[in-house]
CSV table of C-alpha atoms in Angstrom, one decimal:
chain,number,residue,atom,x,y,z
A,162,UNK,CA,81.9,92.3,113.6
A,163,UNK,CA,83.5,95.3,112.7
A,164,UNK,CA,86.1,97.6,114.1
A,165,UNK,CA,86.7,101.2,114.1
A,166,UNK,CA,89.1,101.5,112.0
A,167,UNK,CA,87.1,100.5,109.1
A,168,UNK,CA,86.1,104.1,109.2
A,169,UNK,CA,89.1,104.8,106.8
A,170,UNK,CA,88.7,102.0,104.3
A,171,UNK,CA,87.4,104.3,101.9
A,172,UNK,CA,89.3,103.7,98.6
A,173,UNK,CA,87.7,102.3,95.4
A,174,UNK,CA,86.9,98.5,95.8
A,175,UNK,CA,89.8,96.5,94.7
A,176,UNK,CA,90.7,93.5,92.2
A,177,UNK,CA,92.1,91.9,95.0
A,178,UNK,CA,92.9,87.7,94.3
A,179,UNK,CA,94.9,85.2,97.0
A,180,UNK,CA,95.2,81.8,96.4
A,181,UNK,CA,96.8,80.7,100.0
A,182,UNK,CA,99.6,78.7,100.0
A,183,UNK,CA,100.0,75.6,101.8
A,184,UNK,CA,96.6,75.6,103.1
A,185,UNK,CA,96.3,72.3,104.0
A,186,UNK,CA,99.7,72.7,106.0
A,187,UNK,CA,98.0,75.7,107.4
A,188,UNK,CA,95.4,74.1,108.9
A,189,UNK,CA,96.6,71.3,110.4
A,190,UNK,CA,99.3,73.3,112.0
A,191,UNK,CA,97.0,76.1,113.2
A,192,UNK,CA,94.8,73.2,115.3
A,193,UNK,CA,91.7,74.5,114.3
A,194,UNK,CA,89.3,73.5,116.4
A,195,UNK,CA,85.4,74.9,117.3
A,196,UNK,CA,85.3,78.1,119.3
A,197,UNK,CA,88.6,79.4,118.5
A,198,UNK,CA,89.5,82.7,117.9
A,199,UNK,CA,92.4,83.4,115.0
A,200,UNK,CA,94.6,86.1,114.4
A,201,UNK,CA,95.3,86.3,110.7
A,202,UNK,CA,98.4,88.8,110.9
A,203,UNK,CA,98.3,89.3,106.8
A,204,UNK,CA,95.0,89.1,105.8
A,205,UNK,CA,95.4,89.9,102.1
A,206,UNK,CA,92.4,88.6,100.1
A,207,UNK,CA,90.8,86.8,102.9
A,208,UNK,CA,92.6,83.2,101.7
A,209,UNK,CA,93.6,81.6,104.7
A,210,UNK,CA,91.2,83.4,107.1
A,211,UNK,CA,88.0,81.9,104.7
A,212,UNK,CA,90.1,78.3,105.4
A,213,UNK,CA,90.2,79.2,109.3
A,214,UNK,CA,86.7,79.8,109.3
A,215,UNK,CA,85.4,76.6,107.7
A,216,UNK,CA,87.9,74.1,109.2
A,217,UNK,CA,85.8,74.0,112.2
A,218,UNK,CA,82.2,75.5,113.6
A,219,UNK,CA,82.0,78.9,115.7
A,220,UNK,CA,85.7,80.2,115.1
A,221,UNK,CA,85.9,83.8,115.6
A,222,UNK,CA,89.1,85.4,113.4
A,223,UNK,CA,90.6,88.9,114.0
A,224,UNK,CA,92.0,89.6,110.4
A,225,UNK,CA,94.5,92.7,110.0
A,226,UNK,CA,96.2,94.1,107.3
A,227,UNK,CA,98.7,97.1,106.3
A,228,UNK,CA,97.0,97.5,103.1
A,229,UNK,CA,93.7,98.7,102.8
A,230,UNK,CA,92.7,97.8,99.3
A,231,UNK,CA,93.3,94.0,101.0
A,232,UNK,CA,91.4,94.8,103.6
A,233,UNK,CA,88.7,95.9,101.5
A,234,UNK,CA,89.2,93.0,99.9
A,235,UNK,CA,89.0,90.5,102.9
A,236,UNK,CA,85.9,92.4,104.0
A,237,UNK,CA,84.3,91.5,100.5
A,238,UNK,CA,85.2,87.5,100.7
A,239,UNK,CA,84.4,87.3,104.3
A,240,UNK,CA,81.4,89.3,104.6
A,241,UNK,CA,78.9,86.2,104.7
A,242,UNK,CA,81.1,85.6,108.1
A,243,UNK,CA,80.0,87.4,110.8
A,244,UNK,CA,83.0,86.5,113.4
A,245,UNK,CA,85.5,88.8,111.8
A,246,UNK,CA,86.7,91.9,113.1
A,247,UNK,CA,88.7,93.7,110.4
A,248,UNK,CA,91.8,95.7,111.5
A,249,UNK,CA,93.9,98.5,109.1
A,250,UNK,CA,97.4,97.8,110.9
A,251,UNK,CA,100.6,96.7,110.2
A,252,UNK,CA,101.4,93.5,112.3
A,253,UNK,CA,104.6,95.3,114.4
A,254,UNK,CA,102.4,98.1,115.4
A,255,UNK,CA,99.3,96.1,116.0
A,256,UNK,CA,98.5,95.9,119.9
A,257,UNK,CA,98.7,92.3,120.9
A,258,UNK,CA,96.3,91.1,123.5
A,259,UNK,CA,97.7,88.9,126.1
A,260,UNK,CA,96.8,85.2,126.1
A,261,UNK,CA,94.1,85.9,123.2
A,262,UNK,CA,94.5,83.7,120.5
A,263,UNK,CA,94.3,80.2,119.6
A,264,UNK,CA,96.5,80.6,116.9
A,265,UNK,CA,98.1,82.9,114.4
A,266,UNK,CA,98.8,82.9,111.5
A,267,UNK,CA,101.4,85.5,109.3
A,268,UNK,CA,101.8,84.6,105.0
A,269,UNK,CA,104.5,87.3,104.4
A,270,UNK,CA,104.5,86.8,100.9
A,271,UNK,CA,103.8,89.6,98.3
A,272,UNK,CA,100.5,89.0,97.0
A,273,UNK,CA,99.6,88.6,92.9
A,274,UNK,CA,97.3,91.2,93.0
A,275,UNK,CA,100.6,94.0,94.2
A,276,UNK,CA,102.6,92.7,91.6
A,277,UNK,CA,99.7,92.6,88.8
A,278,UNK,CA,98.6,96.0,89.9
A,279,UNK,CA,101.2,98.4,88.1
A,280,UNK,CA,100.0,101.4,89.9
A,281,UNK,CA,102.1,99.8,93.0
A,282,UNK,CA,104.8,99.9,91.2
A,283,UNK,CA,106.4,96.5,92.8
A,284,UNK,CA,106.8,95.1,89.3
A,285,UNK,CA,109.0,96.0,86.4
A,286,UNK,CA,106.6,93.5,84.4
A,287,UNK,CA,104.4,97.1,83.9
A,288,UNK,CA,105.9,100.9,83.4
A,289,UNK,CA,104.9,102.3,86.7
A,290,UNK,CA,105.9,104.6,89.0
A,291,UNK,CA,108.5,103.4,91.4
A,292,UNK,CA,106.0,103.3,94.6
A,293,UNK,CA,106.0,99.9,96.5
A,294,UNK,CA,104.4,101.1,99.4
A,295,UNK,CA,102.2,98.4,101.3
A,296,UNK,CA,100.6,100.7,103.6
A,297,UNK,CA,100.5,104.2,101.2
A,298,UNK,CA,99.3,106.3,104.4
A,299,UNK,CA,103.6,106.4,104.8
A,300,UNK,CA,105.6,109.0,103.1
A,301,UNK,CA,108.9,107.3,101.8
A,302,UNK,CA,108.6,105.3,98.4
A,303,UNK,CA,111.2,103.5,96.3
A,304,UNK,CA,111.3,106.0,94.3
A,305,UNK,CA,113.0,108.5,97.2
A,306,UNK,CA,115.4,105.3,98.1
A,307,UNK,CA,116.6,105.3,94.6
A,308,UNK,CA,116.6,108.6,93.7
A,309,UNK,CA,118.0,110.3,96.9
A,310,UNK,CA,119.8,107.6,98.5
A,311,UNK,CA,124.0,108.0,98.7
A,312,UNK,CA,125.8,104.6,96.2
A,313,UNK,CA,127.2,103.0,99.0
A,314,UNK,CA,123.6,103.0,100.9
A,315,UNK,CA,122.2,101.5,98.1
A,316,UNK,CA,125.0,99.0,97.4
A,317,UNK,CA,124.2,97.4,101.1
A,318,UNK,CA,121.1,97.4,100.9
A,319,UNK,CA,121.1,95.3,97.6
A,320,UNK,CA,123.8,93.1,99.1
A,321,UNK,CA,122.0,92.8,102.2
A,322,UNK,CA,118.2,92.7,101.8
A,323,UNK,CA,118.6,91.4,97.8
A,324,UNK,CA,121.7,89.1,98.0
A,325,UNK,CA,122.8,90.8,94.6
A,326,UNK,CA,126.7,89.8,94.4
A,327,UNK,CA,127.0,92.7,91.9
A,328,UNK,CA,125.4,95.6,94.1
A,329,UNK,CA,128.2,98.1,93.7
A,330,UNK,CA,128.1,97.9,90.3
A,331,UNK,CA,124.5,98.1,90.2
A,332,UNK,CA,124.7,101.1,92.5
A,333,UNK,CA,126.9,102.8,90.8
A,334,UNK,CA,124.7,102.7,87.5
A,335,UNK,CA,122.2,104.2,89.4
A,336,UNK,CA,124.0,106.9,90.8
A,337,UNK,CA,124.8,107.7,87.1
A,338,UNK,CA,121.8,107.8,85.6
A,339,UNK,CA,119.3,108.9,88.0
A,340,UNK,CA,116.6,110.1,89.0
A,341,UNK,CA,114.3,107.4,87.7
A,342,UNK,CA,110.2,107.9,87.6
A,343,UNK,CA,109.5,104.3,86.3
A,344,UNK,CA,109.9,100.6,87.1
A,345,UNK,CA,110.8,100.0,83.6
A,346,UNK,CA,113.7,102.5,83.7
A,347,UNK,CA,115.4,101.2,86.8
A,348,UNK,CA,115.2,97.8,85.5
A,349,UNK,CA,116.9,98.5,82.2
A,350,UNK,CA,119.8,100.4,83.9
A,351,UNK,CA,120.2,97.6,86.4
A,352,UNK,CA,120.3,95.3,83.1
A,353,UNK,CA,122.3,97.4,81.2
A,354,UNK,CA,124.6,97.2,84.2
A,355,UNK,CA,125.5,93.5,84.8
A,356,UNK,CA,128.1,91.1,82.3
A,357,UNK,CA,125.5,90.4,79.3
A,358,UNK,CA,125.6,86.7,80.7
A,359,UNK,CA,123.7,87.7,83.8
A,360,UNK,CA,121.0,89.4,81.5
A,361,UNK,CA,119.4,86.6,79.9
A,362,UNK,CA,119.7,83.8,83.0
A,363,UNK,CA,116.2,82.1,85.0
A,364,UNK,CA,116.1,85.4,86.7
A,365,UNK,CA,115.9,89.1,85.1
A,366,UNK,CA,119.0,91.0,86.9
A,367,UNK,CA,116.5,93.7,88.5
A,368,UNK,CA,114.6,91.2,90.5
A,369,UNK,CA,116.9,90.9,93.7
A,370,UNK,CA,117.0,95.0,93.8
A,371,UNK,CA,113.3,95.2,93.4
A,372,UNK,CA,113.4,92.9,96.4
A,373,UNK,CA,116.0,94.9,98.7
A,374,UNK,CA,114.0,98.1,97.6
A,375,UNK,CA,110.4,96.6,98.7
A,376,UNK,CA,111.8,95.0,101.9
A,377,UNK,CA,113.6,98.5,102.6
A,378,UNK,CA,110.4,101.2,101.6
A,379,UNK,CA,108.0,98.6,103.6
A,380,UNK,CA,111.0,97.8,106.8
A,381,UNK,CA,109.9,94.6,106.6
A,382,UNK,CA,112.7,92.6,108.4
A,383,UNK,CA,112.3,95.3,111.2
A,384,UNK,CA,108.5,94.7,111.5
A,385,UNK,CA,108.7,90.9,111.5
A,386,UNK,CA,111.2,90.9,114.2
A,387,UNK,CA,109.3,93.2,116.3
A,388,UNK,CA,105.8,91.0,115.5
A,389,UNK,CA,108.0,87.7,116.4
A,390,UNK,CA,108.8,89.2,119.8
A,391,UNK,CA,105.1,90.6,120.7
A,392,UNK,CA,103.4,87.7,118.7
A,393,UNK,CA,103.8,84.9,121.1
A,394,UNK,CA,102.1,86.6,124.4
A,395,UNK,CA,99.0,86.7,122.6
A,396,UNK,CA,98.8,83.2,122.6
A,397,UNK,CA,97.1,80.9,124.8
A,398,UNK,CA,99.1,78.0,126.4
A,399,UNK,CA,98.7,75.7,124.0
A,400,UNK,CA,97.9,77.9,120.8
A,401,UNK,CA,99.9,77.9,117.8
A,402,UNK,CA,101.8,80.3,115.6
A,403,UNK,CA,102.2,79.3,111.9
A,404,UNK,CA,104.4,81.6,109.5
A,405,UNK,CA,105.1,81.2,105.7
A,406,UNK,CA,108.0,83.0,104.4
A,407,UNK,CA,109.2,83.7,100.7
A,408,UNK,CA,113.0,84.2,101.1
A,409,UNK,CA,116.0,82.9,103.6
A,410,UNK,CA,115.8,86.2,104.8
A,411,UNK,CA,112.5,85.9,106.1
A,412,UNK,CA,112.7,82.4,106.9
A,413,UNK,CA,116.1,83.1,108.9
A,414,UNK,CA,114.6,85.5,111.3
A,415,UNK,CA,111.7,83.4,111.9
A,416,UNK,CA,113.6,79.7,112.5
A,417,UNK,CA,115.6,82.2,115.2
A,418,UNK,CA,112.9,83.6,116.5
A,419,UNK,CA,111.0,80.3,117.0
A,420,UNK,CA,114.1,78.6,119.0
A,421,UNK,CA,115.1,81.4,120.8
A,422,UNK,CA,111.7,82.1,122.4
A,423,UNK,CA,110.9,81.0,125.7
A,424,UNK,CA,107.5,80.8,125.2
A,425,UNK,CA,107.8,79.0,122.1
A,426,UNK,CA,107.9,75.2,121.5
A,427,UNK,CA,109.2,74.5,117.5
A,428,UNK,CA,106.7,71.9,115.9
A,429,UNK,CA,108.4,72.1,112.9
A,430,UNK,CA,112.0,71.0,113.3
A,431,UNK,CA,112.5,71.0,109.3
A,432,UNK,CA,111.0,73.7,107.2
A,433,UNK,CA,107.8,72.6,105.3
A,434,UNK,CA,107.3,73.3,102.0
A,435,UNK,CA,104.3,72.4,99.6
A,436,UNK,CA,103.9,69.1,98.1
A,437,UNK,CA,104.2,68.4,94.1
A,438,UNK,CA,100.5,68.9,93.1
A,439,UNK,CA,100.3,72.2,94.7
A,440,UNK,CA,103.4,73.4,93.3
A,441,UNK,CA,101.9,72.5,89.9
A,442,UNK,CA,98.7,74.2,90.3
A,443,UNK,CA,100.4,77.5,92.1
A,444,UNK,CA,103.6,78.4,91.4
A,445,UNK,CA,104.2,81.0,93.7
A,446,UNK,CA,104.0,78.5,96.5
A,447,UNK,CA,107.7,76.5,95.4
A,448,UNK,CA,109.6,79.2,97.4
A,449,UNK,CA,107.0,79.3,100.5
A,450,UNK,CA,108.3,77.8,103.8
A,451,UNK,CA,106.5,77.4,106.8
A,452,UNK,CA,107.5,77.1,111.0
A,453,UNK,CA,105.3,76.2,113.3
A,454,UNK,CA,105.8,76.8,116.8
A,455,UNK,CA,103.3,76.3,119.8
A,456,UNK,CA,103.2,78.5,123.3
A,457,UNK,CA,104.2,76.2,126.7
């Protein structure tokens, strides 16, 4: 099954990969049982929602996604399916039907295939134009952030959405040698920027400001306070919501959320994180958390 809006998925097919994280923890905290219908808020490559839809006969998933090249994707690895209505949306806009679902489930994690895909320009890993747009139907790019943006704007959001203890100075750098074009460029000034002792540690200096520029170009905390509000009436008594988050900003909001509700019930009263064997064989899941909570 097939929406309407598939009338605009019209890009070149995609490269798109997604190994899910904590897929067994999924699962099992979804409830998955035969006949239920699953909202996959992040669709991506189709990872999870292919796991929904053999955990258990007859399950019908609604899969949406801000990204069309995932979509695309997702319509590729779940075309054999035919209980999946596909849905270009971001997950705070997407109109929530009331007492719907049987569960849902959100992965808010960047995808491999945005930070392997230079053109995206979420990675200083590859010269690329300073984009970072999930949803590239919307005008404002990282690119106008750090070009345009006045120092002390760009010093909070680094401290705020990138936790970067050394944001002025990074900001201030900026301010001095802009504009930028490329990925590359901004991360060398932000290098160039920090005590030579914070250049060569586990982490390359420009990684906290990449993440404070992606989270600010996509509004991500904004839209995953707005979905945790609307998310839970589209529940059924009894259904489930799961959500994996990538960084205590995230996880914050949604461990808040969760207890604050009063529709919610928290399953999870410790965060759950993968076991040993899967952080081995995917990396990217060693800073995934997931909350489960269940509507009353």
């Amino acid at each position: 099954m097939k929406s309407d809006s598939e009338t605009l998925l019209n890009c070149e097919e995609p490269t798109f990969s997604h190994i899910p994280v904590l897929s067994r923890e999924v699962i099992e905290g979804l409830a998955v049982h035969s006949g239920g219908h699953y909202l996959d808020a992040t669709v991506g490559g189709g990872g999870h929602s292919r796991l929904i839809l053999e955990a258990a006969p007859d399950v019908r998933v609604t899969a949406i996604d801000q990204d069309e090249q995932a979509l695309l994707a997702a319509q590729k690895q779940l075309g054999e399916y035919g209980t999946v209505e596909f849905i270009l949306s971001n997950f705070a806009v997407y109109k929530f039907p009331p007492e719907t679902f049987d569960g849902i489930i959100a992965d808010l994690g960047v995808s491999s295939y945005h930070l392997d895909t230079p053109e995206r320009g979420f990675s200083f890993r590859h010269k690329a134009n300073l984009d970072m747009r999930m949803d590239r139907r919307q005008s404002l790019t990282a690119a106008d952030v750090i070009n345009h943006w006045q120092e002390a704007e760009l010093a909070n959001i680094f401290f705020q959405y990138g936790e970067e203890r050394l944001s002025r100075r990074i900001a201030r750098r900026i301010v001095e040698q802009r504009p930028f074009e490329t990925t590359v460029e901004l991360a060398e000034a932000i290098a160039s920027s920090v005590p030579r002792k914070y250049r060569y540690g586990r982490i390359h200096p420009a990684t906290r400001v990449f993440q404070a520029l992606r989270i600010v170009v996509n509004d991500e905390l904004k839209s995953l306070e707005t979905f945790l509000t609307k998310a839970p009436h589209s529940l059924v008594p009894g259904g489930r919501i799961v959500v994996i988050s990538f960084h205590s900003l995230e996880d914050r909001l949604v461990k808040n959320a969760f207890r604050d509700s009063t529709l919610l019930q928290v399953l999870t009263k410790k965060v759950v994180t993968a076991q040993e064997d899967e952080n081995v064989n995917n990396p990217r899941s060693r800073s995934a958390k997931l909350r489960i909570a269940q509507r009353k």
